[in-house]
XYZ file of C-alpha atoms in Angstrom:
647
model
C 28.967 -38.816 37.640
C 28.152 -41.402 34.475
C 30.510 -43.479 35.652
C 29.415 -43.913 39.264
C 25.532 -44.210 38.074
C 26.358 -47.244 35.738
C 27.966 -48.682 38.486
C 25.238 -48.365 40.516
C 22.543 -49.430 38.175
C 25.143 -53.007 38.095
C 25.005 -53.250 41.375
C 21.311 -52.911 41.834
C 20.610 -55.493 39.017
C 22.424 -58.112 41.085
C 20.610 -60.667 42.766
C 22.897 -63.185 44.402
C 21.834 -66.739 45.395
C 23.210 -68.022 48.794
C 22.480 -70.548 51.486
C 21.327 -69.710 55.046
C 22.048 -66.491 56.136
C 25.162 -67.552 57.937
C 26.595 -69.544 55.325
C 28.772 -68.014 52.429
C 26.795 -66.952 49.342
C 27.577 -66.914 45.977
C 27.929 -63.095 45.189
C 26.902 -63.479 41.875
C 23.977 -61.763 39.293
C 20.706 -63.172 39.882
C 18.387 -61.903 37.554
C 14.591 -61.055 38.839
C 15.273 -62.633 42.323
C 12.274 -60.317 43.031
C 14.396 -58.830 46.160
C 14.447 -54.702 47.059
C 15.120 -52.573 49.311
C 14.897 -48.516 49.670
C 16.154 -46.024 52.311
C 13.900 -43.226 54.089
C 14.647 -40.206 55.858
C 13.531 -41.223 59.629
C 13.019 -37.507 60.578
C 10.158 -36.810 57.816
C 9.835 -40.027 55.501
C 10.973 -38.929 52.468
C 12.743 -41.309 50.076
C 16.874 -41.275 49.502
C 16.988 -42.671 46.265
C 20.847 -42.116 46.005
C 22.050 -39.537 48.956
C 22.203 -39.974 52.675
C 23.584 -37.412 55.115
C 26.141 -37.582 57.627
C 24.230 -37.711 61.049
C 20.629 -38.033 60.275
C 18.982 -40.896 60.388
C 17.885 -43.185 57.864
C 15.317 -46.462 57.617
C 15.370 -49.068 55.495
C 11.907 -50.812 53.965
C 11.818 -54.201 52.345
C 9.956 -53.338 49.107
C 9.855 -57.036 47.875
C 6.229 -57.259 47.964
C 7.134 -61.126 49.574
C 5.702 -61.596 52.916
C 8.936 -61.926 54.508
C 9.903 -62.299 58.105
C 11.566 -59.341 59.382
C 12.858 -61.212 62.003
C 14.816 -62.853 58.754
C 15.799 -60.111 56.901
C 19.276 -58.628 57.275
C 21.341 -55.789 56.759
C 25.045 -54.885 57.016
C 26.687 -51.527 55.939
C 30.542 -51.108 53.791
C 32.289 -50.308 51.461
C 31.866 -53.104 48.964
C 28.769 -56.258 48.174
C 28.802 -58.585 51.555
C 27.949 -61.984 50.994
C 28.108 -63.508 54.646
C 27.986 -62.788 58.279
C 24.467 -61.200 58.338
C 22.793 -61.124 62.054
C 21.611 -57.484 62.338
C 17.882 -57.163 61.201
C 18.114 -53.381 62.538
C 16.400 -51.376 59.784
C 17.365 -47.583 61.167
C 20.713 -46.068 61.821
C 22.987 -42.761 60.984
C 25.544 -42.613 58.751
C 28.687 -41.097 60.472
C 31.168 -40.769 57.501
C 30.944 -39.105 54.304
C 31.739 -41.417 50.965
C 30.121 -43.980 49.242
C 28.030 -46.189 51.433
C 27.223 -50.370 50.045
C 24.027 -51.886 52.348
C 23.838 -55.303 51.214
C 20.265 -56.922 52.213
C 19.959 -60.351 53.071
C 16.142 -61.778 52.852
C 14.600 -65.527 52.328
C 14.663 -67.617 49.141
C 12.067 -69.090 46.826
C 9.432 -70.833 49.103
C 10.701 -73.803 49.712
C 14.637 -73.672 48.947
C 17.636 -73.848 50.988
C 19.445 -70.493 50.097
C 18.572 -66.913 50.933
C 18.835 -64.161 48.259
C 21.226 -61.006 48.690
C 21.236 -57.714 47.619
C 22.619 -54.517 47.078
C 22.059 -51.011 46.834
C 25.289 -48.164 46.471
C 24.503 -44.527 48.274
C 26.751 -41.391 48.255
C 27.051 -40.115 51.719
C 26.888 -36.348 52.521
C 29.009 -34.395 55.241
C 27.468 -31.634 56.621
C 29.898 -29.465 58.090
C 28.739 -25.957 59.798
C 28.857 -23.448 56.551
C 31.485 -20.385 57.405
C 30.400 -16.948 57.334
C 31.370 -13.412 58.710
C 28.783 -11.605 60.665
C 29.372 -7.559 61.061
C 27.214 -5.357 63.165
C 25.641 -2.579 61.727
C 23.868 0.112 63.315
C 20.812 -1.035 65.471
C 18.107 -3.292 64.188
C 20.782 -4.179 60.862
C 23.363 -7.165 60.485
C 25.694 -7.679 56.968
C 26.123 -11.788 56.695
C 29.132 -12.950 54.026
C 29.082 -16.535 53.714
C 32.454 -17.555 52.935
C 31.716 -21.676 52.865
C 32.663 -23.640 49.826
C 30.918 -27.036 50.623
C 27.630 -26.749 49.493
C 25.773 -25.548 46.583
C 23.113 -23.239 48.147
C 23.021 -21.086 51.223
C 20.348 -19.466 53.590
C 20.646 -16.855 56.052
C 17.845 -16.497 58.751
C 17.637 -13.853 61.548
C 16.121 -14.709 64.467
C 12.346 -16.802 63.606
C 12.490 -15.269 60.298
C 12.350 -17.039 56.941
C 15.699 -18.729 55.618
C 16.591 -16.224 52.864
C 18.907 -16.966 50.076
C 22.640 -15.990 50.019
C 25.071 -16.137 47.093
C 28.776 -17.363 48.302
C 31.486 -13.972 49.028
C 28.472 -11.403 48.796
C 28.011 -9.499 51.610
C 24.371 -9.177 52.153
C 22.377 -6.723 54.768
C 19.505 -8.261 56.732
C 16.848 -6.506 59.533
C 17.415 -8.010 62.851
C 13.493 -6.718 64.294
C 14.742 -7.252 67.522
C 16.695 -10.995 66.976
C 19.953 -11.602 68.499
C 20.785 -14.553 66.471
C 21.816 -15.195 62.599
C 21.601 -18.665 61.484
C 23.632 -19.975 58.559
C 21.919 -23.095 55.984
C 23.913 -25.058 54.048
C 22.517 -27.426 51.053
C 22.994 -29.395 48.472
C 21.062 -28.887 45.435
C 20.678 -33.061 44.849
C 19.836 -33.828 48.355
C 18.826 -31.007 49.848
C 18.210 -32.831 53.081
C 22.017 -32.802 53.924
C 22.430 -29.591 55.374
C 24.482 -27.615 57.687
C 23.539 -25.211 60.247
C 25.766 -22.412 61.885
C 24.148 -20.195 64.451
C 25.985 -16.735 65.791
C 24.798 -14.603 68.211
C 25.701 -10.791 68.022
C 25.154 -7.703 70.577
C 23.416 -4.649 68.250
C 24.860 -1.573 68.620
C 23.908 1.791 70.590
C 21.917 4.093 68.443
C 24.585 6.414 66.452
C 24.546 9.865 67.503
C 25.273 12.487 65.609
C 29.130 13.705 66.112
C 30.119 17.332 66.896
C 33.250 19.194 65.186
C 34.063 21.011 68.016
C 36.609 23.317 66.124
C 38.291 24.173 63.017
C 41.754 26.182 63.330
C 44.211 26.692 59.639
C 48.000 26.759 60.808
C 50.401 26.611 58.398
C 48.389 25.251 55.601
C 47.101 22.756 58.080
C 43.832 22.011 59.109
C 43.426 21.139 63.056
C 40.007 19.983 64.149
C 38.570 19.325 67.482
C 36.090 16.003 67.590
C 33.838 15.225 70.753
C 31.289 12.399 71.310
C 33.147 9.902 69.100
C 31.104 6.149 69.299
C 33.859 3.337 69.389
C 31.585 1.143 67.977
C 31.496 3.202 64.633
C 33.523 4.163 61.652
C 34.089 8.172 61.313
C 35.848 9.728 57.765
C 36.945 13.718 57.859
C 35.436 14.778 54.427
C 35.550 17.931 52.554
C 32.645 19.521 50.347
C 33.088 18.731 47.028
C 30.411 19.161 44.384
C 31.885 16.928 42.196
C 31.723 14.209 44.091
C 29.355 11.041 44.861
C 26.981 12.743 47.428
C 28.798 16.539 47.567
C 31.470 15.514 49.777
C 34.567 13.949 48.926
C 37.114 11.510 51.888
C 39.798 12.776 52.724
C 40.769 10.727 55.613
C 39.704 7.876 58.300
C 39.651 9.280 61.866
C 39.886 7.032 64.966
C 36.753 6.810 67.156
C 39.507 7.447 69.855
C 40.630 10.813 68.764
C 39.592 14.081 70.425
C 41.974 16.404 67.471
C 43.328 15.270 64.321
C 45.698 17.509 62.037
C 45.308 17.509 58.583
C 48.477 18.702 56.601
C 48.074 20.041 53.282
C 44.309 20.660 53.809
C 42.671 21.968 50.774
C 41.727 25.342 51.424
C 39.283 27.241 51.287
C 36.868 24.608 52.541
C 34.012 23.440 54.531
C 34.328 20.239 56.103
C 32.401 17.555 58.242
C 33.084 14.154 60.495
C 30.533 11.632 58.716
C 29.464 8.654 61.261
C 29.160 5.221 59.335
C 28.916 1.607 60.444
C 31.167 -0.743 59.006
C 28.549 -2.695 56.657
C 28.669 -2.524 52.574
C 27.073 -0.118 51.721
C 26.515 1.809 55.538
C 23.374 1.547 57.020
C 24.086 4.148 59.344
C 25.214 7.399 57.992
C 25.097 10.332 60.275
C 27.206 14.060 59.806
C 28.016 16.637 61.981
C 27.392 19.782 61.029
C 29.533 21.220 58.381
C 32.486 23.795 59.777
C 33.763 25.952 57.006
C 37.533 27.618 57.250
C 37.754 31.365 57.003
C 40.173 33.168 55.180
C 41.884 36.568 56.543
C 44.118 38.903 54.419
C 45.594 42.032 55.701
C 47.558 45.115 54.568
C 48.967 48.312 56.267
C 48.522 52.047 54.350
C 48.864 55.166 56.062
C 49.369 53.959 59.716
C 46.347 51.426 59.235
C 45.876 48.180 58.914
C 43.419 47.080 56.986
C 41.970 43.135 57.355
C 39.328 41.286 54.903
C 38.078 38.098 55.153
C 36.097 35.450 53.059
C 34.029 31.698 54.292
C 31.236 29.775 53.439
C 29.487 30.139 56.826
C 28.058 33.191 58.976
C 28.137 33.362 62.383
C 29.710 35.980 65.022
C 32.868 37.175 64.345
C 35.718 37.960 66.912
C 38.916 39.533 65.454
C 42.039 39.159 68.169
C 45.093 41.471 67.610
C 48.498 40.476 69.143
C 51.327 42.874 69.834
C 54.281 41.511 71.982
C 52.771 39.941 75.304
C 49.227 41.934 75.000
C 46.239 40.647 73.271
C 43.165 42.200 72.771
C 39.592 41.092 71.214
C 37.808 43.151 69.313
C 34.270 42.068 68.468
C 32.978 42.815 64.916
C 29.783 44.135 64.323
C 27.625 42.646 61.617
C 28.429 43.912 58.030
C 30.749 43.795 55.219
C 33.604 41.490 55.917
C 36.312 43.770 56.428
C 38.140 45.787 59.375
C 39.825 48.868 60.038
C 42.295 48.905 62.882
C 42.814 52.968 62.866
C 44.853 52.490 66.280
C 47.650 50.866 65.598
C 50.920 52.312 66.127
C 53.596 53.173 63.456
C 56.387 50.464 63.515
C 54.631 48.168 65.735
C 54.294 44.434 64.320
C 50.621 42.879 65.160
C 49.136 39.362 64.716
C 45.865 38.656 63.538
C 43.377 35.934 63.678
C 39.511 35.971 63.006
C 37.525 33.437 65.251
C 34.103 32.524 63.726
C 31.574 31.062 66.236
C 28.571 29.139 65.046
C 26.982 27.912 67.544
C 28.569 25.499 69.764
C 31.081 25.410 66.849
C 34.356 27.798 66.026
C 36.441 27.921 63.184
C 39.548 29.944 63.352
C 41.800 31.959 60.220
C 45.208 31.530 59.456
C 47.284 34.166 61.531
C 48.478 37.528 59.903
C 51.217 39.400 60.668
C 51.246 42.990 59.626
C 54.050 45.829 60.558
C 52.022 49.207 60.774
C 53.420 51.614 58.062
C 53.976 55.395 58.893
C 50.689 57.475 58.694
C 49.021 60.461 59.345
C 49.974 62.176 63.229
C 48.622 60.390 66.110
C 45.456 61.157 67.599
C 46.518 63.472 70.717
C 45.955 62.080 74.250
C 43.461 62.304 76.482
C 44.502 63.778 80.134
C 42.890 63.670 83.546
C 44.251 65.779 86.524
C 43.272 65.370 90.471
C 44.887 66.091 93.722
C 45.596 62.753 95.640
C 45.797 63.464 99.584
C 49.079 64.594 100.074
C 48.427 67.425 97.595
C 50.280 66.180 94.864
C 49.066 66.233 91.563
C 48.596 62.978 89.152
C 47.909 63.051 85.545
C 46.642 59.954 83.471
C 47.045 59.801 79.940
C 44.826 58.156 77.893
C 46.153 56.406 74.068
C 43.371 53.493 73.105
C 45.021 50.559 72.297
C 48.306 51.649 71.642
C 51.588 50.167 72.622
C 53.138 51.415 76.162
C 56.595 52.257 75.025
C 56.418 55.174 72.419
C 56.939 58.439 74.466
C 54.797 61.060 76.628
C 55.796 64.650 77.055
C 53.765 66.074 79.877
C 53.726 69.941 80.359
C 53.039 72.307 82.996
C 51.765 75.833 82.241
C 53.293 75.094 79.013
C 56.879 73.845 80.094
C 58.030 70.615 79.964
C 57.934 68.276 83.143
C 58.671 65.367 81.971
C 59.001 62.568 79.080
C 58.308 59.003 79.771
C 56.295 56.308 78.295
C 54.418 55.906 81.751
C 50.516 56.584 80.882
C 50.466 57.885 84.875
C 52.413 60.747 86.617
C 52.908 62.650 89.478
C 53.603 66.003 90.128
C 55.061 66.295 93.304
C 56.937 69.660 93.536
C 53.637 71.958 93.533
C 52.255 73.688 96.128
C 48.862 74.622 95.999
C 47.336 78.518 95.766
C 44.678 80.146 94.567
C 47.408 82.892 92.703
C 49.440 80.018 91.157
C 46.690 78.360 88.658
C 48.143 74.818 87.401
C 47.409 73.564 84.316
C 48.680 70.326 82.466
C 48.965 68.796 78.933
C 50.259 66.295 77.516
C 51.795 65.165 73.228
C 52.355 61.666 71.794
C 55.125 60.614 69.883
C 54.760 57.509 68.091
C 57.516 55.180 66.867
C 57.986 56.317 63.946
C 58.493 59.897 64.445
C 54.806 60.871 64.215
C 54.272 63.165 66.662
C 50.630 64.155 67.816
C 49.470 67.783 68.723
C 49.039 68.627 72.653
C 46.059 67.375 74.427
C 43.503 69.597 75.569
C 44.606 71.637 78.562
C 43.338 70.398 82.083
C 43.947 72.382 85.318
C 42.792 70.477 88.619
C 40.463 72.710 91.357
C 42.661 74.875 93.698
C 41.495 75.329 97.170
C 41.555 77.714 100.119
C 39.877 77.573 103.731
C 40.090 80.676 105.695
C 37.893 81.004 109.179
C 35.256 83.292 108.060
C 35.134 84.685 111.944
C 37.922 85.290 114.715
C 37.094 81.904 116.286
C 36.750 79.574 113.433
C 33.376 79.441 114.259
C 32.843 79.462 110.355
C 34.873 79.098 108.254
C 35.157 80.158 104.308
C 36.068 78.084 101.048
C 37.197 79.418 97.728
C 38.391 77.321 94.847
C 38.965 77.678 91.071
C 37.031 75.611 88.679
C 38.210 72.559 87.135
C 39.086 72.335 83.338
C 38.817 69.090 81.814
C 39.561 68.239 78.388
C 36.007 69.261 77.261
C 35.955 72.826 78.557
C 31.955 73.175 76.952
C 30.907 69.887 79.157
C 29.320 71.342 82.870
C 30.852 70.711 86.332
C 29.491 70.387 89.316
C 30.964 70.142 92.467
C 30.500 68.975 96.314
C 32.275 69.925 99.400
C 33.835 67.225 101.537
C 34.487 67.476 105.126
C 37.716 64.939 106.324
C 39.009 63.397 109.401
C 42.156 63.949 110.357
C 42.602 60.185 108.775
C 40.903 61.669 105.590
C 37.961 59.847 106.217
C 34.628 61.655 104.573
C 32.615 62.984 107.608
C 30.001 65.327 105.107
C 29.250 65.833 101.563
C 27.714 68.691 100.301
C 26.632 70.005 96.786
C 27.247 73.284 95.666
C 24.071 74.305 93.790
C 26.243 77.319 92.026
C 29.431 79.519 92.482
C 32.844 78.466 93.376
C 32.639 79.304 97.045
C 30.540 78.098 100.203
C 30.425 78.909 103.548
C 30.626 75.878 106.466
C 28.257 77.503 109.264
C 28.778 74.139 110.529
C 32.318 72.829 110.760
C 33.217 69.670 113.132
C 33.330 71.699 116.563
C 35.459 68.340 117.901
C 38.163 69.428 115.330
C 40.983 71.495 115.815
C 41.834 71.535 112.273
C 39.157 71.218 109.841
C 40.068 69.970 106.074
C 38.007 70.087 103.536
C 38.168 68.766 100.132
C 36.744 69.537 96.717
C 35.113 66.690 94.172
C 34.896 68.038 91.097
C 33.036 66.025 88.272
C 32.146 66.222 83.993
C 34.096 68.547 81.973
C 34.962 65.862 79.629
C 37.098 64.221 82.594
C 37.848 60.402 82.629
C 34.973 58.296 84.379
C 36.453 59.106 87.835
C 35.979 62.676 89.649
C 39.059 64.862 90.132
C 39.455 65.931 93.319
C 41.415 69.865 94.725
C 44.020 69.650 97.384
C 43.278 68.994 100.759
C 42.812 72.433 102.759
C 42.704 73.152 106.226
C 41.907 75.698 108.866
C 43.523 75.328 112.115
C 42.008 76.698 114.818
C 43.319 78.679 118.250
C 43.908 76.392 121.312
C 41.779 78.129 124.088
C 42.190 78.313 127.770
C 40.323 79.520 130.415
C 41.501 79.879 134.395
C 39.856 81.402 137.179
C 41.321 83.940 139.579
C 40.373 82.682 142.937
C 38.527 79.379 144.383
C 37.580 78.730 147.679
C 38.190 75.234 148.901
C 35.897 75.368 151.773
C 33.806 72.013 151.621
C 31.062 73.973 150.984
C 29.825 72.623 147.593
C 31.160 75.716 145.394
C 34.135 76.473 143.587
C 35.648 74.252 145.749
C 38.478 73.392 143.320
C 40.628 75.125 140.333
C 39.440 72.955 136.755
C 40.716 74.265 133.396
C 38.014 74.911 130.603
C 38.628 76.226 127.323
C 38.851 74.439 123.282
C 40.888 71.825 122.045
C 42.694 71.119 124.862
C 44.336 67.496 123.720
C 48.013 68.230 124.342
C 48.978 70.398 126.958
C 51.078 70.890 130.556
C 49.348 73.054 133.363
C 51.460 73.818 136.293
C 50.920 75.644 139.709
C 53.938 77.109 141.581
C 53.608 78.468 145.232
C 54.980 82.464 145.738
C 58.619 79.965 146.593
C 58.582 78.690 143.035
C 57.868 75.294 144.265
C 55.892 73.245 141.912
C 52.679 72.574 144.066
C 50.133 70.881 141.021
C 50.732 69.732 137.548
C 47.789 68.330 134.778
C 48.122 67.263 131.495
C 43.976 66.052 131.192
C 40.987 68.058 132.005
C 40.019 65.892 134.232
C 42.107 66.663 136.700
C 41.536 69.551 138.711
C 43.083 70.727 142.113
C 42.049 70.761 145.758
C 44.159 73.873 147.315
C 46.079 70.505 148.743
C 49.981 70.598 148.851
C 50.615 67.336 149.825
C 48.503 66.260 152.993
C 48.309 69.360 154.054
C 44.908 71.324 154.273
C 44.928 73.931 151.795
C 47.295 77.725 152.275
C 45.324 81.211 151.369
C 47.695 82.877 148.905
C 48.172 83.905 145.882
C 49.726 81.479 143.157
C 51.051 81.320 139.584
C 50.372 79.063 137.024
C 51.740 78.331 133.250
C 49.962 76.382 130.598
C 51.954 74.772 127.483
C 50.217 73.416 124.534
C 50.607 71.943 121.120
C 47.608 72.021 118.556
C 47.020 69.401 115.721
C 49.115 71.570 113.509
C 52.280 70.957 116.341
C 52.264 74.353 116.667
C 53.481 75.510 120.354
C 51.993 77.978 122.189
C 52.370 78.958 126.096
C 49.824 81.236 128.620
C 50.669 82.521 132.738
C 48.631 84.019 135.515
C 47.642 83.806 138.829
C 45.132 82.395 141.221
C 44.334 83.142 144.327
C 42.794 80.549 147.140
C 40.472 82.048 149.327
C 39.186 80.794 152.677
């Protein structure tokens, strides 16, 4: 830098006699010539004693203090002192190349002589390249600026209209956008600090950050496996774990994609609570939203004494759900509030369960580790519970009731104390009974668990017994008797009602029974050949359905009635032979002449007979007739007489 300001201090003390401006001059010192020159920014005025800049414009000022002609004074640009070949008196142009610049001014001599005078002045020229920088998007109404230009000695950032601010070189910096759209790099140089460089950038701001969810939290294997939703692709997201030694409580434990919906974390440090923390990608973040935090739970689990036993320990509280595994069958069991630990007392000897405990907070779930306990031998089994009812074909079937335990240890079911049959079926039926009031049945039931264990017998339950008997010679009325029901609660009350059936054992009446075991039907269907009744039987500790007694009927007598004589005169009466009678559905009435010839045959009521045989008019006589019939029972049963026409 000395060496180029002597050099220009020599060159400005030359003064160079010449001739007229277009002949050659001697480029030589000429002391106090009295000639000068100085340069101007064009744009605001101000002096460039030693600096220009590459494109902006400079003028030139004769500073002589001669009354010169500017018509006569010249000017001409280069790299070195030019003595001849002036003809350009322009005083303002733009220097387009960076370097040292020589403008060599040609004016008038002395008044009165033949030569003109030159001189000199030596600039440094100034590029002014567009300064480099990075521009990252923060979250809304934030930018980070890094200016990574080397070609100038100060920088500026502005945002929008805002004030240039100052920016040191490879710092990253965070500015407030208030609504701008643009960032505007300044480059300058701190000895002309006119030359400068300008790089604009325009940026889109982000959508407002929202806060992320951690849908779930499930430990496998010593792995963590999370559930994310709502993930911003315009944001950074880290998996961190709480740590209260750590900057802040929580400590990184991983960068997860704004793509991902799960992520697995193997060797997760457990216990823990974790949380998906939100961050833009600016130094330090000026967005910084968590979800909320999700804490792992712990289960342990032992068996003693045909129980399993669970406990479990985490950071959060919420509503528990325990779910038990055995083979293909799962069940839930909601906890109730209270010290963490469970007693499965219903688990079978032998039997290898799962466990896992769900905690729900929230929209949020975290989920144990799974444990796998074999149920140890224990005290007996609790004994069975046993319901008894007639279905409609008067066979008996029993349903056992074990809570929760597994469907292939065995059942012994007994009758009056003797063994029907073992099977692991919770349901049977007892098919080879038939029903009477003299032959009570009664039913229980033992568990034997899988290892051995077996339980005492259930409490004894014997299903109602019915009988229907007409209470009068016509069925008119008819009787019913039945025993009571035992359920498995003998001390629990039982009432009863009395159901009338169709012949498709559809319910045509129910009727209570305020008290007793009997009632009388002074009312039975009077369409109904056979009546069959029914009894519902309901509490005594039963199951939540009623038992029901066998299906009994009455049948009643098929009826006919035939008269002795009719005259079929025209005149109005008894003019034809009609049967009447009761429950006449299926039947054959024939007439035979005193021949044996087959004169009238009906199978319907509705038909009756004319005296006719054939076309002819009817014969005076006496006849015989036969009637066949088959009740609703298919019972058989046959009647004869005679009628006589009369004229």
């Amino acid at each position: 830098m000395v060496k180029k300001l002597l050099v220009f201090l020599l060159i400005l003390g030359l003064g160079v006699l010449g001739g007229q401006p277009d002949a050659v001059a001697q480029c030589a010192p000429t002391p106090n010539s009295g000639a000068c020159f100085k340069a101007y920014d064009a744009a605001t005025g101000q002096e460039m004693p030693f600096y220009l800049c590459v494109g902006r414009p400079v003028r030139l000022r004769d500073c002589s203090g001669k009354n010169l002609d500017p018509a006569q004074i010249y000017y001409q640009r280069g790299s070195a002192i030019t003595c001849s070949g002036f003809r350009d008196t322009a005083t303002t142009f733009t220097p387009t190349a960076a370097g040292v610049l020589i403008i060599t001014q040609n004016t008038q001599g002395a008044q009165g002589g033949s030569q003109g005078i030159i001189f000199s002045r030596s600039f440094e020229v100034k590029s002014t390249p567009a300064p480099t920088f990075t521009l990252t998007n923060c979250a809304p109404g934030f930018v980070e600026v890094t200016v990574t230009d080397t070609n100038y000695d100060q920088y500026f950032v502005q945002v929008g209209n805002a004030a240039p601010v100052a920016a040191v070189r490879n710092t990253p910096a965070t500015y407030p956008t208030n609504g701008a759209t643009q960032v505007k790099v300044i480059g300058q140089y701190a000895i002309a600090n006119l030359c400068a460089g300008t790089n604009p950038q325009t940026f889109t701001p982000l959508s407002t950050p929202q806060r992320p969810t951690l849908a779930s939290l499930t430990v496998q294997g010593g792995a963590a496996q999370l559930q994310f939703s709502g993930l911003q692709a315009e944001y950074q997201y880290r998996l961190q774990v709480a740590d209260a030694g750590a900057a802040g409580g929580y400590r990184t434990l991983a960068t997860v994609p704004s793509t991902a919906t799960t992520f697995t974390l193997n060797n997760a440090p457990l216990p823990g609570c974790y949380r998906l923390l939100l961050q833009d990608a600016c130094q330090p973040s000026v967005a910084s939203v968590p979800s909320l935090e999700v804490c792992s739970v712990s289960l342990t689990g032992t068996s003693q004494g045909g129980r399993n036993v669970l406990r479990w320990t985490s950071q959060s509280s919420g509503t528990y759900t325990l779910t038990r595994t055995d083979g293909p069958n799962t069940v839930r069991i909601p906890l109730p509030p209270g010290p963490p630990q469970y007693e499965d007392t219903t688990a079978s000897c032998g039997t290898t369960y799962r466990y896992r405990l769900s905690l729900t907070m929230g929209s949020t779930t975290s989920v144990s580790e799974e444990v796998a306990l074999t149920t140890t031998p224990g005290l007996a089994p609790t004994p069975p519970r046993l319901a008894a009812t007639f279905n409609l074909r008067n066979h008996v079937e029993l349903s056992a009731l074990l809570v929760r335990s597994p469907t292939n240890n065995q059942l012994t079911y007994l009758r009056n104390g003797t063994e029907l049959r073992i099977t692991a079926a919770r349901t049977l039926t007892d098919s080879l009974v038939s029903p009477a009031l003299a032959n009570p049945l009664c039913y229980s039931v033992r568990f034997l668990d899988a290892c051995g264990n077996r339980s005492a017998e259930s409490p004894t339950v014997c299903p109602v017994l019915l009988e229907a008997k007409p209470a009068t010679d016509d069925g008119s009325t008819i009787r019913l008797t039945w025993t009571a029901l035992r359920g498995p609660d003998p001390s629990a009350p039982v009432s009863y009602r009395v159901l009338t059936l169709s012949p498709t054992n559809a319910v045509l009446s129910s009727r209570p029974v305020a008290t007793g075991l009997t009632y009388l039907d002074l009312q039975p269907p009077q369409d109904q050949q056979v009546v069959r009744y029914r009894i519902e039987a309901t509490g005594g500790g039963q199951l939540l359905v009623p038992s029901y007694s066998n299906v009994a009927s009455v049948a009643r007598a098929v009826k006919v009635f035939v008269p002795t004589a009719f005259t079929p005169n025209g005149d109005g009466l008894n003019d034809v032979l009609e049967l009447k009678g009761r429950y006449l559905d299926t039947f054959r009435f024939t007439v035979v002449d005193r021949n044996g010839q087959q004169v009238f045959q009906a199978t319907s009521r509705t038909q009756t007979w004319d005296g006719r045989i054939g076309s002819a008019p009817p014969v005076p006589g006496t006849y015989v007739w036969r009637f066949e019939s088959q009740d609703q029972t298919g019972k058989r049963s046959a009647q004869s007489g005679t009628v006589t026409i009369l004229r």
